[in-house]
XYZ file of C-alpha atoms in Angstrom:
282
model
C 4.610 175.188 177.905
C 5.449 172.075 179.914
C 8.798 173.537 181.051
C 7.095 176.803 181.973
C 4.597 174.819 184.066
C 7.411 172.974 185.865
C 9.104 176.307 186.600
C 5.888 177.721 188.030
C 5.412 174.609 190.167
C 8.969 174.870 191.519
C 8.494 178.576 192.270
C 5.286 177.766 194.160
C 6.841 174.933 196.202
C 9.907 177.041 197.070
C 7.840 180.205 197.759
C 10.202 181.815 195.251
C 10.523 185.578 194.964
C 12.914 187.587 192.818
C 15.868 188.628 195.032
C 15.479 192.294 194.113
C 11.917 192.304 195.487
C 12.726 190.067 198.452
C 15.425 192.337 199.872
C 13.740 195.545 198.754
C 16.476 196.806 196.459
C 14.612 198.942 193.932
C 15.734 201.543 191.450
C 14.152 205.019 191.495
C 10.552 204.657 190.347
C 10.184 201.218 191.955
C 11.916 199.225 189.197
C 13.990 196.250 190.461
C 17.701 195.896 189.641
C 17.208 192.471 188.054
C 14.295 191.406 185.897
C 12.350 188.395 187.180
C 13.030 186.503 183.955
C 16.810 186.877 184.488
C 16.497 185.383 187.957
C 14.420 182.464 186.656
C 16.924 181.829 183.862
C 19.707 181.685 186.451
C 17.635 179.326 188.582
C 17.425 176.847 185.713
C 20.907 177.381 184.296
C 23.395 174.526 184.636
C 26.544 176.574 184.065
C 26.198 179.705 186.196
C 25.133 180.838 189.653
C 22.527 183.398 190.652
C 24.204 186.316 192.401
C 22.683 188.907 194.763
C 20.611 191.476 192.865
C 22.643 194.452 194.037
C 24.933 196.980 192.374
C 28.113 195.470 193.891
C 27.678 191.748 194.752
C 31.260 191.414 196.065
C 30.762 194.216 198.591
C 27.371 192.808 199.550
C 28.894 189.355 200.259
C 31.967 190.669 202.101
C 30.512 190.228 205.640
C 30.004 186.532 204.845
C 33.263 185.817 202.987
C 35.581 187.673 205.417
C 34.102 186.272 208.614
C 32.850 189.658 209.855
C 29.186 188.582 209.952
C 27.383 185.908 211.934
C 26.931 183.729 208.838
C 30.216 182.505 207.354
C 30.686 180.722 204.041
C 34.453 180.383 204.475
C 35.239 176.898 205.750
C 38.267 174.820 206.686
C 39.465 172.462 203.998
C 42.546 170.390 203.313
C 44.002 168.067 200.709
C 47.182 167.261 198.817
C 47.305 167.174 195.031
C 50.337 167.338 192.739
C 51.319 167.123 189.105
C 54.622 167.340 187.262
C 55.850 167.117 183.681
C 58.809 165.005 182.648
C 60.148 163.386 179.495
C 57.404 160.743 179.315
C 54.368 162.983 179.918
C 52.670 164.244 183.083
C 52.130 162.539 186.430
C 49.064 163.425 188.522
C 48.844 162.160 192.120
C 46.207 162.983 194.747
C 45.016 161.817 198.156
C 41.363 160.964 198.864
C 40.440 162.497 202.245
C 37.648 165.059 202.626
C 37.455 167.032 205.866
C 35.007 169.440 207.455
C 37.174 171.211 210.013
C 38.603 168.492 212.274
C 35.967 165.980 211.145
C 37.029 163.441 208.492
C 33.982 163.356 206.211
C 35.276 160.768 203.726
C 38.355 158.705 202.893
C 37.284 157.809 199.362
C 36.854 161.088 197.482
C 37.824 161.008 193.807
C 39.909 164.181 193.465
C 40.831 163.695 189.816
C 38.049 164.698 187.437
C 38.288 163.014 184.039
C 37.251 165.841 181.705
C 37.836 163.830 178.524
C 40.329 161.134 177.401
C 43.059 163.794 176.986
C 42.245 166.187 179.857
C 42.281 165.791 183.638
C 41.432 168.223 186.432
C 42.310 168.010 190.132
C 40.285 169.142 193.158
C 41.577 171.223 196.076
C 39.487 173.586 198.193
C 35.721 173.187 198.260
C 34.731 169.840 196.754
C 31.413 171.200 195.454
C 33.021 174.206 193.725
C 35.744 172.128 192.056
C 33.358 169.391 190.978
C 30.734 171.796 189.633
C 33.022 174.089 187.633
C 35.183 171.315 186.188
C 32.038 169.588 184.954
C 30.998 172.876 183.376
C 34.461 172.942 181.769
C 33.951 169.380 180.471
C 30.696 170.482 178.836
C 32.359 173.501 177.200
C 35.284 171.387 175.948
C 32.865 168.957 174.319
C 30.953 171.811 172.670
C 34.300 173.140 171.334
C 35.075 169.710 169.844
C 31.706 169.500 168.106
C 32.009 173.017 166.678
C 35.646 172.873 165.575
C 36.098 169.158 164.792
C 39.242 168.999 166.942
C 40.171 168.712 170.621
C 40.554 171.856 172.660
C 44.140 172.664 173.692
C 45.208 172.423 177.345
C 45.991 176.155 177.358
C 42.543 177.042 176.006
C 40.754 174.733 178.468
C 42.591 176.228 181.439
C 41.950 179.778 180.186
C 38.265 178.974 179.767
C 38.023 177.798 183.385
C 39.963 180.835 184.653
C 37.644 183.211 182.774
C 34.518 181.488 184.107
C 35.493 181.586 187.797
C 36.917 185.126 187.536
C 33.329 186.336 187.142
C 32.705 185.187 190.737
C 35.905 186.571 192.289
C 35.364 187.666 195.887
C 32.030 185.862 196.184
C 33.186 182.921 198.300
C 34.275 180.292 195.771
C 37.041 177.992 197.017
C 38.957 176.240 194.254
C 42.587 175.427 193.502
C 42.830 173.106 190.523
C 45.366 171.821 188.033
C 44.398 171.209 184.407
C 46.537 168.491 182.833
C 46.418 167.268 179.251
C 48.110 166.492 175.946
C 47.528 168.385 172.706
C 49.360 169.288 169.472
C 52.048 171.093 171.443
C 52.679 168.127 173.729
C 51.997 167.760 177.461
C 50.391 170.701 179.261
C 50.083 171.596 182.956
C 48.261 174.669 184.310
C 47.203 175.869 187.752
C 43.859 177.703 188.017
C 42.248 179.027 191.196
C 38.961 180.662 192.182
C 40.408 184.189 191.845
C 41.012 183.566 188.143
C 44.776 183.100 188.567
C 46.275 180.933 185.825
C 49.884 179.725 185.825
C 51.934 177.294 183.756
C 54.936 175.360 185.047
C 56.584 171.938 185.095
C 55.489 171.189 188.668
C 52.630 172.154 190.984
C 51.294 170.966 194.317
C 48.054 172.360 195.744
C 46.415 171.951 199.154
C 47.204 172.025 202.853
C 49.800 169.262 202.463
C 51.496 170.829 199.435
C 54.516 172.155 201.376
C 55.411 168.606 202.448
C 54.850 167.276 198.918
C 57.066 170.002 197.437
C 59.920 168.947 199.736
C 59.857 165.412 198.341
C 59.349 166.568 194.741
C 62.215 169.063 194.882
C 64.612 166.454 196.229
C 63.645 163.650 193.829
C 62.532 165.318 190.581
C 64.582 164.864 187.396
C 63.416 165.538 183.845
C 64.944 162.287 182.540
C 63.447 159.939 185.152
C 62.183 156.554 184.063
C 58.452 155.883 184.127
C 58.717 153.739 187.269
C 60.801 156.400 189.049
C 58.166 159.027 188.236
C 55.364 156.795 189.547
C 57.284 156.196 192.756
C 58.047 159.912 193.219
C 54.366 160.824 192.881
C 53.277 158.205 195.423
C 56.071 159.044 197.864
C 55.302 162.787 197.763
C 51.605 162.252 198.514
C 52.399 159.713 201.246
C 54.744 162.081 203.105
C 52.146 164.851 202.870
C 49.465 162.583 204.374
C 51.884 161.554 207.134
C 52.436 165.169 208.260
C 49.146 166.838 207.295
C 46.065 165.764 209.272
C 43.746 167.005 206.503
C 45.220 164.614 203.905
C 44.955 160.829 203.837
C 43.100 157.829 202.464
C 44.567 156.404 199.271
C 46.983 157.705 196.645
C 45.377 157.837 193.191
C 48.029 158.020 190.476
C 47.452 158.999 186.821
C 49.822 159.207 183.860
C 49.031 161.544 180.961
C 50.497 160.168 177.732
C 50.334 161.184 174.074
C 47.609 158.558 173.649
C 45.608 159.949 176.604
C 45.532 159.414 180.353
C 45.727 156.100 182.177
C 45.025 155.386 185.845
C 48.175 153.732 187.129
C 47.307 152.732 190.674
C 45.275 153.271 193.825
C 47.363 152.602 196.930
C 46.367 152.878 200.585
C 48.744 155.216 202.421
C 48.989 152.681 205.272
C 50.565 150.169 202.875
C 53.026 152.833 201.721
C 53.819 153.703 205.345
C 54.950 150.172 206.177
C 56.697 149.783 202.836
C 58.839 152.898 203.382
C 59.399 151.931 207.023
C 60.877 148.621 205.911
C 63.186 150.417 203.462
C 64.717 152.398 206.330
C 65.843 149.269 208.188
């Protein structure tokens, strides 16, 4: 009863109306497409979004997602994130700059989301989308552990995220993430984006600076690198991306996924790396 009262209070404060009634989309006989209770459940749900109460939400949102209408929910974004597998596990390296068009909104964004001690996720695209859905994934992974008395595999975690965001394909989500972990089959690395695409490989780089990072990775990557060589390759690739891509910058956060779980290796300002590499050229 108390929760119902809070809901009613929130509806009153927000002047809430069911979307089907608000935009006048009624079935023959005056019945709305979506029941009011469904809308209220979505309003209070922590793991899903309310969508327009129409027959085809994707078509309804197209004027906003394609830029054809006056209101646009597509926005400029940039970052550089990378991850690669090698004989000693998986390296994850990211920058820390958040931009809103040409405006640098922050230099201290944490773009690695620590899902659990054996799973990491990276953020590229819309910070809110990545942060929200990877936290939903963390919740689902914990529920899996409690039900099955074992950790979820990296493949299953990445598939779970891909399935969740696929339900919102074409509705304006902006997310390009890597899911990194260690399970019974060893180290795992998957790419998942907001269209529901899911790929597995030994190396990925995501974001506006990824082309520059790939150039460094392709020239320096070897499966049998030492741990220190792998750390240096990750930092160097992110640095060169920040040097050439205006939407990347800040600090390089470096993680190492081991059999015993992830560790945070370092946090290095790209300015320090710039002068370090400049000295090496002399």
